[in-house]
CSV table of C-alpha atoms in Angstrom, one decimal:
chain,number,residue,atom,x,y,z
A,18,UNK,CA,6.8,-32.4,-55.3
A,19,UNK,CA,7.0,-30.0,-52.4
A,20,UNK,CA,10.3,-28.5,-53.4
A,21,UNK,CA,13.0,-28.5,-56.0
A,22,UNK,CA,14.6,-32.0,-56.1
A,23,UNK,CA,18.1,-32.6,-57.3
A,24,UNK,CA,19.7,-36.0,-57.9
A,25,UNK,CA,22.1,-37.3,-57.1
A,26,UNK,CA,23.0,-35.4,-54.0
A,27,UNK,CA,26.7,-36.5,-54.4
A,28,UNK,CA,28.5,-37.6,-57.5
A,29,UNK,CA,32.1,-38.7,-57.6
A,30,UNK,CA,33.7,-39.2,-61.0
A,31,UNK,CA,37.0,-39.5,-62.6
A,32,UNK,CA,38.6,-36.9,-64.8
A,33,UNK,CA,37.5,-37.3,-68.4
A,34,UNK,CA,34.2,-39.0,-67.6
A,35,UNK,CA,30.7,-37.8,-68.6
A,36,UNK,CA,28.1,-36.9,-65.9
A,37,UNK,CA,24.5,-35.9,-65.8
A,38,UNK,CA,22.8,-34.0,-63.0
A,39,UNK,CA,19.1,-33.9,-62.7
A,40,UNK,CA,16.7,-31.2,-61.5
A,41,UNK,CA,13.0,-31.6,-60.8
A,42,UNK,CA,11.5,-28.2,-60.2
A,43,UNK,CA,8.4,-27.3,-58.2
A,44,UNK,CA,5.3,-28.2,-60.2
A,45,UNK,CA,4.1,-25.4,-62.3
A,46,UNK,CA,7.3,-23.3,-62.2
A,47,UNK,CA,8.2,-22.3,-65.7
A,48,UNK,CA,11.5,-20.7,-64.9
A,49,UNK,CA,14.5,-23.0,-64.1
A,50,UNK,CA,18.0,-22.0,-63.3
A,51,UNK,CA,21.3,-23.8,-62.9
A,52,UNK,CA,24.0,-22.3,-60.8
A,53,UNK,CA,27.4,-23.6,-59.7
A,54,UNK,CA,28.9,-22.8,-56.3
A,55,UNK,CA,32.5,-23.4,-55.3
A,56,UNK,CA,33.6,-23.4,-51.7
A,57,UNK,CA,33.6,-19.9,-50.2
A,58,UNK,CA,32.0,-18.4,-53.3
A,59,UNK,CA,28.5,-17.2,-54.2
A,60,UNK,CA,26.5,-19.1,-56.7
A,61,UNK,CA,27.7,-18.6,-60.3
A,62,UNK,CA,25.0,-18.4,-63.0
A,63,UNK,CA,25.2,-21.1,-65.7
A,64,UNK,CA,21.9,-21.2,-67.6
A,65,UNK,CA,18.2,-20.1,-67.4
A,66,UNK,CA,15.2,-21.9,-69.0
A,67,UNK,CA,11.8,-20.4,-69.6
A,68,UNK,CA,9.7,-23.4,-70.4
A,69,UNK,CA,11.6,-25.7,-72.7
A,70,UNK,CA,14.0,-23.2,-74.2
A,71,UNK,CA,17.3,-21.9,-72.9
A,72,UNK,CA,16.6,-18.2,-72.6
A,73,UNK,CA,20.1,-17.4,-71.4
A,74,UNK,CA,23.0,-19.8,-71.5
A,75,UNK,CA,25.7,-17.1,-71.2
A,76,UNK,CA,27.1,-18.6,-68.0
A,77,UNK,CA,28.0,-22.0,-69.4
A,78,UNK,CA,31.8,-22.0,-69.1
A,79,UNK,CA,32.6,-23.9,-72.3
A,80,UNK,CA,31.2,-26.4,-74.7
A,81,UNK,CA,31.7,-29.3,-72.4
A,82,UNK,CA,28.6,-28.0,-70.5
A,83,UNK,CA,25.1,-28.5,-71.9
A,84,UNK,CA,21.6,-28.5,-70.4
A,85,UNK,CA,18.2,-29.5,-71.6
A,86,UNK,CA,14.6,-29.3,-70.5
A,87,UNK,CA,12.7,-31.1,-73.2
A,88,UNK,CA,9.3,-31.1,-71.7
A,89,UNK,CA,9.5,-27.8,-69.7
A,90,UNK,CA,9.8,-29.5,-66.4
A,91,UNK,CA,12.7,-31.7,-65.5
A,92,UNK,CA,16.1,-30.5,-66.5
A,93,UNK,CA,19.4,-32.3,-67.0
A,94,UNK,CA,22.8,-30.6,-66.8
A,95,UNK,CA,25.4,-32.6,-68.8
A,96,UNK,CA,29.1,-32.2,-68.4
A,97,UNK,CA,31.5,-34.0,-70.9
A,98,UNK,CA,35.1,-34.8,-70.3
A,99,UNK,CA,35.0,-33.6,-66.7
A,100,UNK,CA,38.0,-31.8,-65.2
A,101,UNK,CA,39.0,-31.4,-61.6
A,102,UNK,CA,38.1,-27.7,-61.9
A,103,UNK,CA,34.4,-28.7,-62.4
A,104,UNK,CA,34.2,-29.9,-58.8
A,105,UNK,CA,31.6,-27.8,-57.1
A,106,UNK,CA,28.0,-27.8,-55.8
A,107,UNK,CA,25.6,-27.5,-58.7
A,108,UNK,CA,22.4,-25.8,-57.6
A,109,UNK,CA,19.1,-25.8,-59.4
A,110,UNK,CA,16.4,-23.2,-58.7
A,111,UNK,CA,12.9,-22.6,-60.0
A,112,UNK,CA,10.3,-19.9,-59.9
A,113,UNK,CA,6.9,-19.2,-61.3
A,114,UNK,CA,8.3,-16.3,-63.4
A,115,UNK,CA,11.2,-14.1,-63.7
A,116,UNK,CA,12.6,-12.9,-60.3
A,117,UNK,CA,13.4,-9.5,-61.6
A,118,UNK,CA,10.1,-8.8,-63.3
A,119,UNK,CA,7.5,-10.2,-61.0
A,120,UNK,CA,9.0,-10.4,-57.5
A,121,UNK,CA,8.8,-14.1,-57.8
A,122,UNK,CA,10.8,-16.0,-55.2
A,123,UNK,CA,13.6,-18.3,-56.5
A,124,UNK,CA,13.5,-21.7,-54.8
A,125,UNK,CA,16.7,-23.6,-54.6
A,126,UNK,CA,17.2,-27.3,-54.5
A,127,UNK,CA,19.7,-28.8,-52.1
A,128,UNK,CA,22.3,-29.2,-54.8
A,129,UNK,CA,24.5,-31.9,-56.2
A,130,UNK,CA,28.1,-32.0,-54.9
A,131,UNK,CA,30.2,-33.0,-57.9
A,132,UNK,CA,33.7,-34.3,-57.1
A,133,UNK,CA,36.1,-34.9,-60.1
A,134,UNK,CA,39.1,-37.0,-59.0
B,18,UNK,CA,35.8,-5.5,-60.8
B,19,UNK,CA,33.3,-8.0,-59.7
B,20,UNK,CA,29.7,-7.3,-60.6
B,21,UNK,CA,28.5,-7.7,-57.0
B,22,UNK,CA,30.9,-7.2,-54.2
B,23,UNK,CA,30.6,-8.1,-50.5
B,24,UNK,CA,33.0,-8.3,-47.7
B,25,UNK,CA,33.6,-12.0,-47.0
B,26,UNK,CA,33.8,-11.5,-43.2
B,27,UNK,CA,33.4,-13.0,-40.9
B,28,UNK,CA,31.3,-10.4,-39.2
B,29,UNK,CA,31.0,-11.1,-35.5
B,30,UNK,CA,28.3,-9.5,-33.4
B,31,UNK,CA,27.0,-10.2,-29.9
B,32,UNK,CA,23.5,-11.6,-29.4
B,33,UNK,CA,21.0,-8.8,-29.4
B,34,UNK,CA,23.1,-6.4,-31.4
B,35,UNK,CA,22.4,-5.0,-34.9
B,36,UNK,CA,24.3,-6.7,-37.7
B,37,UNK,CA,24.9,-4.6,-40.8
B,38,UNK,CA,25.8,-6.3,-44.1
B,39,UNK,CA,26.8,-4.4,-47.1
B,40,UNK,CA,26.9,-4.9,-50.9
B,41,UNK,CA,27.9,-2.8,-53.9
B,42,UNK,CA,27.2,-3.5,-57.5
B,43,UNK,CA,28.7,-2.3,-60.7
B,44,UNK,CA,25.9,-2.2,-63.3
B,45,UNK,CA,24.0,1.0,-62.9
B,46,UNK,CA,21.1,-0.6,-64.9
B,47,UNK,CA,20.4,-3.1,-62.1
B,48,UNK,CA,16.8,-3.0,-61.0
B,49,UNK,CA,16.1,-5.8,-58.5
B,50,UNK,CA,18.1,-6.6,-55.4
B,51,UNK,CA,17.9,-9.6,-53.1
B,52,UNK,CA,19.3,-10.9,-49.9
B,53,UNK,CA,19.7,-14.7,-49.5
B,54,UNK,CA,20.7,-16.6,-46.3
B,55,UNK,CA,22.7,-19.7,-46.7
B,56,UNK,CA,23.4,-22.0,-43.7
B,57,UNK,CA,26.5,-24.1,-44.0
B,58,UNK,CA,25.9,-27.1,-46.3
B,59,UNK,CA,22.5,-25.9,-47.2
B,60,UNK,CA,21.0,-24.1,-50.2
B,61,UNK,CA,20.3,-20.3,-50.3
B,62,UNK,CA,16.9,-19.1,-49.2
B,63,UNK,CA,15.4,-15.7,-50.0
B,64,UNK,CA,14.9,-13.4,-47.0
B,65,UNK,CA,14.5,-9.9,-48.5
B,66,UNK,CA,13.9,-8.3,-51.9
B,67,UNK,CA,14.0,-4.6,-52.7
B,68,UNK,CA,13.3,-2.7,-55.9
B,69,UNK,CA,13.2,1.0,-55.1
B,70,UNK,CA,15.4,3.5,-53.2
B,71,UNK,CA,14.9,3.6,-49.4
B,72,UNK,CA,14.3,1.1,-46.7
B,73,UNK,CA,12.1,-2.0,-46.6
B,74,UNK,CA,11.4,-3.7,-43.3
B,75,UNK,CA,10.3,-7.2,-42.6
B,76,UNK,CA,10.4,-8.2,-39.0
B,77,UNK,CA,13.9,-8.0,-37.7
B,78,UNK,CA,15.3,-7.4,-41.2
B,79,UNK,CA,15.6,-4.1,-43.0
B,80,UNK,CA,17.0,-3.9,-46.6
B,81,UNK,CA,18.3,-0.5,-47.7
B,82,UNK,CA,18.9,0.5,-51.3
B,83,UNK,CA,20.7,3.5,-52.7
B,84,UNK,CA,20.8,3.3,-56.5
B,85,UNK,CA,22.8,6.5,-56.9
B,86,UNK,CA,25.6,5.0,-54.8
B,87,UNK,CA,25.0,1.5,-56.2
B,88,UNK,CA,24.8,0.2,-52.7
B,89,UNK,CA,22.4,-2.2,-50.9
B,90,UNK,CA,22.6,-3.2,-47.3
B,91,UNK,CA,20.8,-5.6,-44.9
B,92,UNK,CA,20.3,-4.8,-41.2
B,93,UNK,CA,19.4,-7.5,-38.8
B,94,UNK,CA,18.1,-6.2,-35.5
B,95,UNK,CA,18.3,-8.2,-32.2
B,96,UNK,CA,20.7,-10.7,-33.8
B,97,UNK,CA,20.3,-14.3,-32.6
B,98,UNK,CA,22.8,-17.1,-32.8
B,99,UNK,CA,20.4,-18.8,-35.3
B,100,UNK,CA,21.2,-15.9,-37.6
B,101,UNK,CA,24.7,-17.2,-38.0
B,102,UNK,CA,25.0,-18.0,-41.7
B,103,UNK,CA,26.4,-16.6,-44.9
B,104,UNK,CA,24.4,-13.8,-46.4
B,105,UNK,CA,24.4,-13.5,-50.2
B,106,UNK,CA,23.6,-10.3,-52.0
B,107,UNK,CA,22.1,-10.9,-55.5
B,108,UNK,CA,21.3,-8.4,-58.3
B,109,UNK,CA,19.1,-8.7,-61.3
B,110,UNK,CA,20.0,-6.4,-64.2
B,111,UNK,CA,17.4,-4.7,-66.3
B,112,UNK,CA,16.1,-6.9,-69.2
B,113,UNK,CA,17.8,-10.0,-67.9
B,114,UNK,CA,16.4,-12.9,-65.9
B,115,UNK,CA,19.5,-14.1,-64.2
B,116,UNK,CA,20.6,-13.2,-60.7
B,117,UNK,CA,24.2,-12.3,-60.1
B,118,UNK,CA,25.4,-13.2,-56.6
B,119,UNK,CA,28.2,-11.8,-54.5
B,120,UNK,CA,30.6,-14.1,-52.7
B,121,UNK,CA,28.6,-13.7,-49.4
B,122,UNK,CA,29.4,-12.3,-46.0
B,123,UNK,CA,29.7,-14.8,-43.2
B,124,UNK,CA,27.9,-13.6,-40.0
B,125,UNK,CA,28.6,-15.0,-36.6
B,126,UNK,CA,26.4,-14.1,-33.7
B,127,UNK,CA,27.8,-15.1,-30.4
B,128,UNK,CA,25.9,-15.5,-27.1
């Protein structure tokens, strides 16, 4: 596709439920990032994939959060037993390579607004 | 201490003025620095990157980096109302691939 696609754009769920958020990166981009952004805050790093593997998952807040990228393209962020504090915009971004090493631009999707009631 | 700090603003400047946005970072090993613009309800978009000390100019935008002071800034010349947005500073530490963002500075340019 032309840009990073995230679905759904909005997700409302109840406390304790399980949710999956999907990210379809720009074709050919090997690097994929998940960030979380709360109102009035900057994006908070969650996890980074290079290809199929999670190269850095140090930002995942706890074991309720998990992400996969089985074929090196589409990624799914999974949240178990959702809590009200999980409510935020979940942003996905992709780049051809590492933004630090190669001056590669990070392209963000429009995000998924998650609301946990 | 946050790893990347910005004044949340709002910073209000008149149209045509220079807007100066500032950012400090705590990790002296940081190597790459970025400014993103985020309009309300939209996703961030990259406007400038800088890697070495000094100034880097791109159109109306100038990024300035001082690694000794752990300080990076963004100047916007001839500010326009369309520049009104939140400006996010992001830092990439050496040997990592993740960008750490500040909380952003909200800029308001009034006619």
